XYZ file of C-alpha atoms in Angstrom:
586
model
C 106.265 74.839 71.385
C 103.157 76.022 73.728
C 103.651 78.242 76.830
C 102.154 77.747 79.802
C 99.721 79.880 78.456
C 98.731 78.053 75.389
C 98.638 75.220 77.200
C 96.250 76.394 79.590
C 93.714 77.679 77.257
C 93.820 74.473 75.128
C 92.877 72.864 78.576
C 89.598 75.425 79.379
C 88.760 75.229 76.063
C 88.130 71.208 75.738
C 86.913 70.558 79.662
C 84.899 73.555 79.596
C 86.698 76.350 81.630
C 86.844 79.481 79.444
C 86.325 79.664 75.491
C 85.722 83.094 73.482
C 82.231 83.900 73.064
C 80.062 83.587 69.436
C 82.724 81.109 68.040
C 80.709 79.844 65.521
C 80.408 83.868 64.546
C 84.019 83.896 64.203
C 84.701 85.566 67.925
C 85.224 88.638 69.194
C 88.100 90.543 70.982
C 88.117 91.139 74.470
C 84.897 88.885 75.347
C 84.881 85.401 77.025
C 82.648 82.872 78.066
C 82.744 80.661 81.272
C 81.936 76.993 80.982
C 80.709 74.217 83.195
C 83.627 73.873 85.268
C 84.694 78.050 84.663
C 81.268 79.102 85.901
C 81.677 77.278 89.023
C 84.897 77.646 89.614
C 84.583 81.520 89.123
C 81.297 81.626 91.906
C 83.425 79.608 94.436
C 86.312 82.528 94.043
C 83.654 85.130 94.646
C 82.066 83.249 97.389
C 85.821 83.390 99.096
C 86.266 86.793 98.599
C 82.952 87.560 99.951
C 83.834 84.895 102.731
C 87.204 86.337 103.930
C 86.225 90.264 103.136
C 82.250 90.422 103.768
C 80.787 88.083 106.250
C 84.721 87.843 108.807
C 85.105 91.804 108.415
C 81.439 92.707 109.143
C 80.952 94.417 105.603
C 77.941 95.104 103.877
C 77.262 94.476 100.131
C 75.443 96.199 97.377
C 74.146 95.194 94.074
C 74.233 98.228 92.168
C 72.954 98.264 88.129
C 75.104 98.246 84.716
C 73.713 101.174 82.979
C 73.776 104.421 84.863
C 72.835 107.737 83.587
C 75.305 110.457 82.125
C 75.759 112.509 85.093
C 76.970 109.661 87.391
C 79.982 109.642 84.888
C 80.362 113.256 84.299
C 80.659 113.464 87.826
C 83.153 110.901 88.887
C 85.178 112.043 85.871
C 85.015 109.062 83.571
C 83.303 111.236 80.366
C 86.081 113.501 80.589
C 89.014 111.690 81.466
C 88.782 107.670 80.869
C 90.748 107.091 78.070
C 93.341 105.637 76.367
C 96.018 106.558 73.743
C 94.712 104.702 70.099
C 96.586 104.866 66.583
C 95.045 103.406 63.415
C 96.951 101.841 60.456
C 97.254 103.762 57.647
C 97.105 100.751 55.284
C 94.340 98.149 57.249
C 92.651 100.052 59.125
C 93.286 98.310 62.561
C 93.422 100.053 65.727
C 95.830 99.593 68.377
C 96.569 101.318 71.682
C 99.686 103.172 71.154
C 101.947 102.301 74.605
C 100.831 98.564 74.018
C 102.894 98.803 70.887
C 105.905 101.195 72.112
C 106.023 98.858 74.997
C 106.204 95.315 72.563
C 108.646 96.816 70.822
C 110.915 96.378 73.751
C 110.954 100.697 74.559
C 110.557 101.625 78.460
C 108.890 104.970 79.301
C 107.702 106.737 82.337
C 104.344 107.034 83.290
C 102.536 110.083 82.124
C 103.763 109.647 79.271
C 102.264 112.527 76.646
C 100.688 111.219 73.187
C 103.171 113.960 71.078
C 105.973 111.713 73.305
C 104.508 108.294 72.134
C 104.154 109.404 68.262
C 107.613 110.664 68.623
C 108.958 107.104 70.100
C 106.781 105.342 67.293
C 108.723 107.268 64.307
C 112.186 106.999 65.694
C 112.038 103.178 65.888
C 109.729 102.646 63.292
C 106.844 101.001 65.076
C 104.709 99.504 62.408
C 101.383 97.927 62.047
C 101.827 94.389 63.670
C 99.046 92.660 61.336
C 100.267 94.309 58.246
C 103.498 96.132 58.437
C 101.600 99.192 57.332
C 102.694 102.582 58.378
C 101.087 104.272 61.862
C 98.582 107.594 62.318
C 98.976 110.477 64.926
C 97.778 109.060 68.569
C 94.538 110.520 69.409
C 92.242 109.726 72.745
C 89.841 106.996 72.847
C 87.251 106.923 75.532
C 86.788 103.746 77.222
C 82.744 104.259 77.881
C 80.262 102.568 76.227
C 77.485 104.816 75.300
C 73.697 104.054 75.209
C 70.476 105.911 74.811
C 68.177 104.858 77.772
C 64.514 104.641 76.242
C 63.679 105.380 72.530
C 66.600 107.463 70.065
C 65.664 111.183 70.224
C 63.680 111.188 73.416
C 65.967 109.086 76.267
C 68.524 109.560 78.013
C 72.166 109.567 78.105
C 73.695 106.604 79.960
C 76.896 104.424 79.906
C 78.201 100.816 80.623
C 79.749 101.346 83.825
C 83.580 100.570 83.695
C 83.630 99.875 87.030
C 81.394 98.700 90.113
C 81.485 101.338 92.065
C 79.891 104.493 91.392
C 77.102 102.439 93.007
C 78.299 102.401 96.878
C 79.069 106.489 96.333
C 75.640 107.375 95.010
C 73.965 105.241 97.499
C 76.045 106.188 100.116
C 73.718 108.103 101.972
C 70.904 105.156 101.830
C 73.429 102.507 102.980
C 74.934 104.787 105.785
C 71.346 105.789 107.441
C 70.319 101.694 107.010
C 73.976 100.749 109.047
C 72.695 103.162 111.907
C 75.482 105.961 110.507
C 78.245 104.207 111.813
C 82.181 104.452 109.972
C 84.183 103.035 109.215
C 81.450 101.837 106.498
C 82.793 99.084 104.095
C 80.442 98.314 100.816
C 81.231 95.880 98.444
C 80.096 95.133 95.501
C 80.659 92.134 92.511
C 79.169 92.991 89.014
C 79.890 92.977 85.910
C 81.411 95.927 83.789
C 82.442 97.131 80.480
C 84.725 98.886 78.976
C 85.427 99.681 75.123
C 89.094 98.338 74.695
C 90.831 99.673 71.674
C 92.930 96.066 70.648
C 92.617 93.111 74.012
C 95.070 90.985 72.607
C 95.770 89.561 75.883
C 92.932 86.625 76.415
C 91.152 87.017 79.840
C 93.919 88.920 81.349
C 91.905 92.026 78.910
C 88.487 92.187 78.876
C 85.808 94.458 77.207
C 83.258 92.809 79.969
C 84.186 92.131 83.246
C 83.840 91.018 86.768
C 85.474 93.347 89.295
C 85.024 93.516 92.825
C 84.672 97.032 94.062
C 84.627 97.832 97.929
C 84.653 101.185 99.250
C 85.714 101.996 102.984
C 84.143 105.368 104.368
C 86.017 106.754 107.088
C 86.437 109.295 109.357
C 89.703 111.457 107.849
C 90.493 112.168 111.346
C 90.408 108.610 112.607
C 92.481 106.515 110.911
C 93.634 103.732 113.009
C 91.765 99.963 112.827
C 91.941 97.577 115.577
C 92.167 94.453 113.940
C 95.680 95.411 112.890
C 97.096 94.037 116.082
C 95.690 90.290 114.905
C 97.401 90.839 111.380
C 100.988 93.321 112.228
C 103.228 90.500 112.023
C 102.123 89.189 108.367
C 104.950 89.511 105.813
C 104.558 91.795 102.603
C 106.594 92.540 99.715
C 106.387 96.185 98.948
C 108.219 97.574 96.015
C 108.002 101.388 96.790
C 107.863 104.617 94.387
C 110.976 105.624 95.330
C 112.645 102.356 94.315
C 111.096 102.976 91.277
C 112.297 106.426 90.167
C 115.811 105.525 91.282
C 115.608 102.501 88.878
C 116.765 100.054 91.487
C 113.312 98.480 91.990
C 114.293 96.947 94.849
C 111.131 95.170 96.938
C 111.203 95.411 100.805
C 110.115 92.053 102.600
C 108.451 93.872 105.746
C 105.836 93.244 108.262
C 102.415 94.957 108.020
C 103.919 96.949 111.230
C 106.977 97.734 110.038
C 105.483 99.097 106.451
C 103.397 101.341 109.026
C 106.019 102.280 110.827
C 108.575 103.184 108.025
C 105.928 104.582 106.098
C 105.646 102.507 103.303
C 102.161 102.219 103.958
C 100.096 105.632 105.191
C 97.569 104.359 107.373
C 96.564 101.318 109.072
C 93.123 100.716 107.481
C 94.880 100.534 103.868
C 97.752 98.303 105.599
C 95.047 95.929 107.084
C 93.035 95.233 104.034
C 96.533 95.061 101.500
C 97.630 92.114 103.714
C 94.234 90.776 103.975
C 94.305 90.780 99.460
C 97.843 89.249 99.416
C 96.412 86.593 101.819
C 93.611 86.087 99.451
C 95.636 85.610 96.553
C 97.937 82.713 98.547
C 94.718 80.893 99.493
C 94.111 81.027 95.844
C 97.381 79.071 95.125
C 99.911 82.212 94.613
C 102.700 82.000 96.683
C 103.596 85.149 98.309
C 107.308 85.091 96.517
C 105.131 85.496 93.516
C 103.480 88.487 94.495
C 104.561 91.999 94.929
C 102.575 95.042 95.941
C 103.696 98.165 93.665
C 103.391 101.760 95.087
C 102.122 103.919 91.837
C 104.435 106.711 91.236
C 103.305 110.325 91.972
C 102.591 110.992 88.099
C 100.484 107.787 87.788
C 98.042 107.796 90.408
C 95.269 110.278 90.491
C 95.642 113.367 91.451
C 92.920 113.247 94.175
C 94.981 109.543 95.918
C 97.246 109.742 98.795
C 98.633 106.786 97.781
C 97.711 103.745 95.299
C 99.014 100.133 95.274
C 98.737 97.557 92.602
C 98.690 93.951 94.041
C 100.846 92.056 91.117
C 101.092 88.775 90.449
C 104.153 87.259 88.357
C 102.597 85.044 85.349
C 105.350 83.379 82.911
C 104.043 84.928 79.630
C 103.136 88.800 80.872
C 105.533 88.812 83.745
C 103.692 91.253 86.254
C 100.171 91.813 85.843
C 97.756 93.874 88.262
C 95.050 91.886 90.366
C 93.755 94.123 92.425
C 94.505 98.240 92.923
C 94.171 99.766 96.606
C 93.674 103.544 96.393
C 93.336 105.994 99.737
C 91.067 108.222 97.385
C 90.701 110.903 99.955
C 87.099 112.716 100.266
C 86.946 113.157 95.935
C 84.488 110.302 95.076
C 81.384 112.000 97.451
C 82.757 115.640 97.727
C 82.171 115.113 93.420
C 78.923 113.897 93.395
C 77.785 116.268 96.235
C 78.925 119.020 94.188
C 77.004 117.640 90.502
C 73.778 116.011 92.154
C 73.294 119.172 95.081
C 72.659 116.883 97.766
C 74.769 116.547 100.525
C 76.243 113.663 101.827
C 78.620 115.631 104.936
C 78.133 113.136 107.825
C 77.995 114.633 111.358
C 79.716 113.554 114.461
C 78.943 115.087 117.656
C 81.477 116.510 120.181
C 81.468 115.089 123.921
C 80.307 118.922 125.204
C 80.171 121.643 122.211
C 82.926 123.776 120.985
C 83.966 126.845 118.816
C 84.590 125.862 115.458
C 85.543 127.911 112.572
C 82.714 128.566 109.625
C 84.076 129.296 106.371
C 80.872 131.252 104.634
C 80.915 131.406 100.450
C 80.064 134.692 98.609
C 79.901 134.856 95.106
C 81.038 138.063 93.256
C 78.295 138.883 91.514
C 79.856 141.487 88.596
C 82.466 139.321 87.898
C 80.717 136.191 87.347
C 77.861 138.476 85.108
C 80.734 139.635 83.151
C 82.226 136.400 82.778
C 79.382 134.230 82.511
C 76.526 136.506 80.743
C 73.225 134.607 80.135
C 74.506 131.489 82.084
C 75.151 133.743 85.874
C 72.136 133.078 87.056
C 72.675 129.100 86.617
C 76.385 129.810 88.027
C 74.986 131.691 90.829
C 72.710 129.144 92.089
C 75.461 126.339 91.584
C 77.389 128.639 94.197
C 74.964 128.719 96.300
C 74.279 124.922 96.505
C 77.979 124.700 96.482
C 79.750 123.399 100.236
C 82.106 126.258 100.996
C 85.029 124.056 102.527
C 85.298 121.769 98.732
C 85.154 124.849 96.780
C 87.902 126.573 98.834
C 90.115 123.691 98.868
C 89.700 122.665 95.378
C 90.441 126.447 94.622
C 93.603 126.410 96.824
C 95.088 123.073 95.246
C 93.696 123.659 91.717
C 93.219 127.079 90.907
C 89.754 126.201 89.649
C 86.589 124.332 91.035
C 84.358 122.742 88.404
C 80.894 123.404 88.090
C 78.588 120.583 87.307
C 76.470 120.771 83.960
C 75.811 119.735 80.392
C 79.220 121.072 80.219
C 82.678 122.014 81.856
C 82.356 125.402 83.500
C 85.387 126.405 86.031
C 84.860 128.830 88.580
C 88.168 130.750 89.228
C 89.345 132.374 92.535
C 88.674 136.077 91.413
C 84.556 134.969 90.810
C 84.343 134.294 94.550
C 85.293 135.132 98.286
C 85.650 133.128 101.671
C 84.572 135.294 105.446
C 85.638 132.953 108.380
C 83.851 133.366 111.767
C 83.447 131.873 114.954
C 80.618 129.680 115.975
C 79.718 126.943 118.914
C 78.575 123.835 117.426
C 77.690 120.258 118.821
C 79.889 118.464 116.482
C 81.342 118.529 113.082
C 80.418 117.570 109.590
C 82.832 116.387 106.927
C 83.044 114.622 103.736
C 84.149 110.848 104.650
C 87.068 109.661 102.678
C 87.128 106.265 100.974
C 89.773 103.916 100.916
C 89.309 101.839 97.431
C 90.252 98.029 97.185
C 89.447 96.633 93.660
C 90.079 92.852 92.330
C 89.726 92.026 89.196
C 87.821 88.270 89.087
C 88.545 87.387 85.561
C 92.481 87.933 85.783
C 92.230 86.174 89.269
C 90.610 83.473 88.073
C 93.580 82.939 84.956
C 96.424 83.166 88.044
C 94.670 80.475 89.783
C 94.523 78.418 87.291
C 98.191 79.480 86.145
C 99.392 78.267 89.207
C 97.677 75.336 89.711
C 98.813 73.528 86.524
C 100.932 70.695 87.172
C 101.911 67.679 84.726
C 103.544 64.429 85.995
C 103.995 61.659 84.157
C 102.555 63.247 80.759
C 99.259 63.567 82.249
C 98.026 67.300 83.228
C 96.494 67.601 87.046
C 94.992 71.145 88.264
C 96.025 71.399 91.280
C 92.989 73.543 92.470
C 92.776 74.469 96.123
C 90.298 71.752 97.193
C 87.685 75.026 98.620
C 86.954 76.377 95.367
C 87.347 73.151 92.762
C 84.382 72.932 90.631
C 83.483 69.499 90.960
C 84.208 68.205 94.674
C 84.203 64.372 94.594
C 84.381 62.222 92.038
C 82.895 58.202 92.349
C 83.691 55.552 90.107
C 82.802 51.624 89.858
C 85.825 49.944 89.607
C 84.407 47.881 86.775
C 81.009 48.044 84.959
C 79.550 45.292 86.062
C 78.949 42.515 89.415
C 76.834 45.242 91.352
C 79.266 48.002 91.462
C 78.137 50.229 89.303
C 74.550 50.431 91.260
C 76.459 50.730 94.182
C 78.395 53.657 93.444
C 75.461 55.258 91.774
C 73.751 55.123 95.442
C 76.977 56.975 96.852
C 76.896 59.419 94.308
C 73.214 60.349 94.916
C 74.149 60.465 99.021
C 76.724 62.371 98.051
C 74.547 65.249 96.041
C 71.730 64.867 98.576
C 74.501 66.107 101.257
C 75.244 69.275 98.756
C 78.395 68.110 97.394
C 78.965 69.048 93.650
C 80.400 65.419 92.561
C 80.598 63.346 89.128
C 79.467 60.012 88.267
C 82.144 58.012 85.670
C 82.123 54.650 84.727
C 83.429 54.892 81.298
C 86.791 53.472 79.840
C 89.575 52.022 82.564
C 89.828 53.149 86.383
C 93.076 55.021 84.935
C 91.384 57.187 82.188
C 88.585 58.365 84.653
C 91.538 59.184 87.248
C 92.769 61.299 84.769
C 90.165 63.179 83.728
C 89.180 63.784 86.963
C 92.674 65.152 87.461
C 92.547 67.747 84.601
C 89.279 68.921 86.243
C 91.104 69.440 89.298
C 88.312 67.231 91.043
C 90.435 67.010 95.004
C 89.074 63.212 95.809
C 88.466 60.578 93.584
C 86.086 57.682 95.873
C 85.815 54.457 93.843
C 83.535 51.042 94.518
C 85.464 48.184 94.477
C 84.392 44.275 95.449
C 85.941 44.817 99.252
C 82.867 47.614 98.991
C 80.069 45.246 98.510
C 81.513 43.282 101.763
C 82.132 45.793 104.131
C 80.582 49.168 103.284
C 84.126 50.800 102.263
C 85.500 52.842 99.668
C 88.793 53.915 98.706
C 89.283 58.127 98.636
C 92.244 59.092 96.500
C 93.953 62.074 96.520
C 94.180 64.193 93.251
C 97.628 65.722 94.004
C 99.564 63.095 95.511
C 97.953 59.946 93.917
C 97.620 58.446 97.955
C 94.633 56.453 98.641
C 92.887 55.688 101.781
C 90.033 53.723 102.700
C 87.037 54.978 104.801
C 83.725 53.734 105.589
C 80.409 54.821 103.202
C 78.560 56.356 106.148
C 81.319 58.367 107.443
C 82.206 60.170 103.715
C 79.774 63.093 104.292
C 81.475 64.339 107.776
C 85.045 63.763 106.527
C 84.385 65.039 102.656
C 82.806 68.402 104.362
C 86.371 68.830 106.660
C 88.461 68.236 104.093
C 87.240 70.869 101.691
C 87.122 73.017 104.558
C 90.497 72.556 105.425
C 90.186 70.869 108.870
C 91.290 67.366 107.893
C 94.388 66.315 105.745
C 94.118 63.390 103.374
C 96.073 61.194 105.022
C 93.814 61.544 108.275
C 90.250 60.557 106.128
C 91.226 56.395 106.541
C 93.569 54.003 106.549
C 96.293 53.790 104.146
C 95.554 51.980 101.422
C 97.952 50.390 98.335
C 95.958 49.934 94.745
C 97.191 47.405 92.342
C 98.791 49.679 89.683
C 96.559 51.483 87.021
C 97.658 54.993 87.356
């Protein structure tokens, strides 16, 4: 029997949602192509988001490229560190990501979980190879990146596939923050595509080797954390399921306002409080009830090291359970302080006092016979690192770490013995600091299979996608009653009104009035207008509603004015005409 699932992707698949890509070359994992309807579909959730988080919060966006070169990377830590944990069948050859398989087999483990720990939970309950049965190798590390050689083999450069949008708004930063008139907070969004080398996506569109994610950073001032729009948005409801709920194992979720998660401190600030209620508000406009989402805290040993705090915005789906739709992560001052540190310019942005003030300098001196001892040949390079270096980063990164991390071709630490810190005294006119960035990030394609998720309905054996009518693909639908007597000629002139007004509508005068109702259903199409004899007497039309079957009847020259409110949201059906009972041919 098909899931909800199967049943969904039979659906794309024959009116043109979502299909895998290079069918007729037999596929391949982890990539997916959007049809007719997807396409649109897709753009009108983007427009939204761009609608409710760009153009209503005064943001600016940026359209950043794919392919950026090594150092980008090797400064925001994704050479080193973005992996996952990968075994290979001994017998096939097939490669799977280790926890995917420890966690299908029904085993729970914590997060942080150490690849010596997932071998040893493969052996003692025999985890096998799920294609063959075969026996499993020793985890090893699989970087994520895609690699590519900018310019010819031998003589380009190092670049990768960026796995995510936005390296762009931090390199840029200091372009984009001179253009806004330097001005924080500083919101940048971005929508691109991305990539990302997954070991085994087994998990259709939910797990994707390329991508649509939106990225938007929020630069702010560390010591200015409060947002005044909070006040218009305190008293929205949220279900939090906090860290601690989780390491007790009673994982129990807290229905709270937006103030009282501030003022319990579920939630650390108000400008990550604001914009996680502003994404669970999304997500409902999108069709998810709130009772169906849940905002998860990431335990200590999950999120990065860098984060205050992280939270996944989850979504309940009936085949995966909970599945992550966007993350939110208060990513303190790492992302610039980073690439200030591996591309030597600084991006510190100044704010002046009201009258000038003592501050205290902290001053960086390298010692020079311990770093010739340590680092022979290479001091002088380490030396003028040092000196490029901004004193405040490299003494905290020394306190919390015990090491700072030289840029270069390769990892060089700098330890607390090669360097020391004078303080003094000096007036300034204001300060400069690193801004930290507060990190919302949506994934499109897995909000685009949650939309759909919950907007299929079936009644009466026939399927209807209950679309929110603001982002269905196809907007209006008009049909001839019959093919023939004038009607079709006269519906073909409302349909070309229609498209001259901007609507996205279908013309269908194949098979019975009841087949084309259907198919518009299954399309999600919100209003079905059909020409019937009454039309070619008194200029009217009857609208039907996809989702309740209702029909109405409204005059030709008014459909333009009350199709536009509709989709908007500023009419209801039953206020577009007068009530009006078909003969019966659903």
């Amino acid at each position: 029997m098909l899931d909800l699932y199967d049943k969904i992707s039979e659906l794309c698949k024959r009116r043109g949602f979502l299909f895998s890509s290079f069918e007729i070359y037999g596929g391949v994992g982890g990539f997916y192509d959007y049809g007719p309807l997807g396409s649109i579909l897709k753009r009108r959730i983007e427009d939204k988001w761009r609608d409710l988080f760009v153009r209503r919060e005064g943001m600016v966006e940026l359209e950043s490229t794919i392919l950026m070169p090594a150092p980008v990377f090797e400064a925001s830590g994704h050479v080193a560190h973005f992996t996952d944990v990968m075994t290979t069948c001994l017998s096939c050859g097939r490669t799977f990501r280790t926890d995917l398989l420890v966690s299908e087999a029904g085993i729970s483990f914590p997060e942080g979980t150490t690849m010596k720990e997932f071998d040893r939970l493969v052996r003692e309950h025999d985890i096998r190879c799920p294609d063959c049965g075969g026996n499993l190798s020793e985890s090893e590390p699989f970087n994520l990146m895609f690699k590519v050689t900018i310019g010819p083999i031998g003589k380009g450069i190092t670049a990768y596939g960026r796995p995510e949008a936005a390296q762009g708004q931090f390199t840029d930063f200091k372009r984009i923050y001179a253009a806004e008139r330097e001005r924080l907070p500083l919101a940048v969004a971005q929508i691109g595509r991305c990539v990302r080398n997954e070991i085994a996506p087994r998990k259709g569109p939910i797990r994707l080797r390329e991508f649509t994610i939106i990225d938007y950073e929020i630069f702010v001032d560390p010591e200015n954390m409060s947002y005044p729009r909070i006040k218009q948005i305190e008293n929205w409801k949220l279900r939090i399921l906090p860290a601690s709920e989780q390491e007790s194992g009673t994982n129990t979720i807290y229905e709270v306002t937006v103030r009282e998660a501030l003022e319990r401190g579920l939630i650390k600030n108000e400008i990550h409080a604001y914009f996680l209620a502003l994404a669970v508000k999304f997500l409902e406009e999108l069709g998810v009830p709130p009772d169906k989402q849940r905002l998860r805290e990431q335990l200590p040993n999950e999120r990065a090291h860098y984060s205050k705090q992280t939270f996944d915005q989850e979504v309940w789906t009936e085949r995966w359970g909970w599945i992550e739709v966007s993350g939110h992560a208060y990513r303190t001052d790492y992302d610039l302080s980073r690439h200030i540190t591996y591309s030597g310019v600084d991006m510190r942005v100044f704010k002046p006092f009201e009258e000038p003030k003592e501050i205290e300098k902290i001053i960086l001196k390298p010692k020079l016979d311990l770093i010739q001892a340590d680092f022979k040949e290479d001091a002088p390079r380490i030396l003028d690192l040092i000196k490029r270096a901004i004193p405040e980063i490299v003494e905290r990164e020394l306190r919390e770490k015990g090491f700072y991390e030289l840029p270069g071709p390769y990892s060089v630490r700098l330890k607390p013995e090669h360097v020391e810190f004078e303080k003094t005294k000096e007036l300034a006119k204001g300060r400069l600091f690193v801004p930290h960035v507060i990190e919302p990030s949506f994934g499109v394609d897995r909000i685009f299979y949650v939309t759909l998720e919950y907007a299929y309905t079936e009644k009466n054996d026939r399927v209807i996608f209950r679309l929110p009518r603001d982002v269905a693909p196809i907007q209006v639908a008009v049909f001839p009653l019959v093919n023939k007597d004038g009607l079709p000629e006269k519906a073909s002139t409302i349909y070309q009104q229609l498209i001259d007004e901007g609507f996205y509508v279908e013309y269908d005068e194949s098979g019975s009035i009841g087949r084309r109702y259907a198919r518009a259903d299954e399309a999600g199409v919100p209003i079905c207008i059909t020409v019937d004899y009454q039309t070619l007497q008194d200029d009217t039309v009857t609208l039907r509603d996809r989702d309740t079957w209702a029909q109405v009847r409204a005059k030709i020259e008014d459909l333009p004015e009350l199709l536009t409110k509709y989709l908007r949201k500023k009419l209801e059906f039953n206020q577009l005409g007068v009530a009006f009972k078909p003969a019966p041919s659903e």
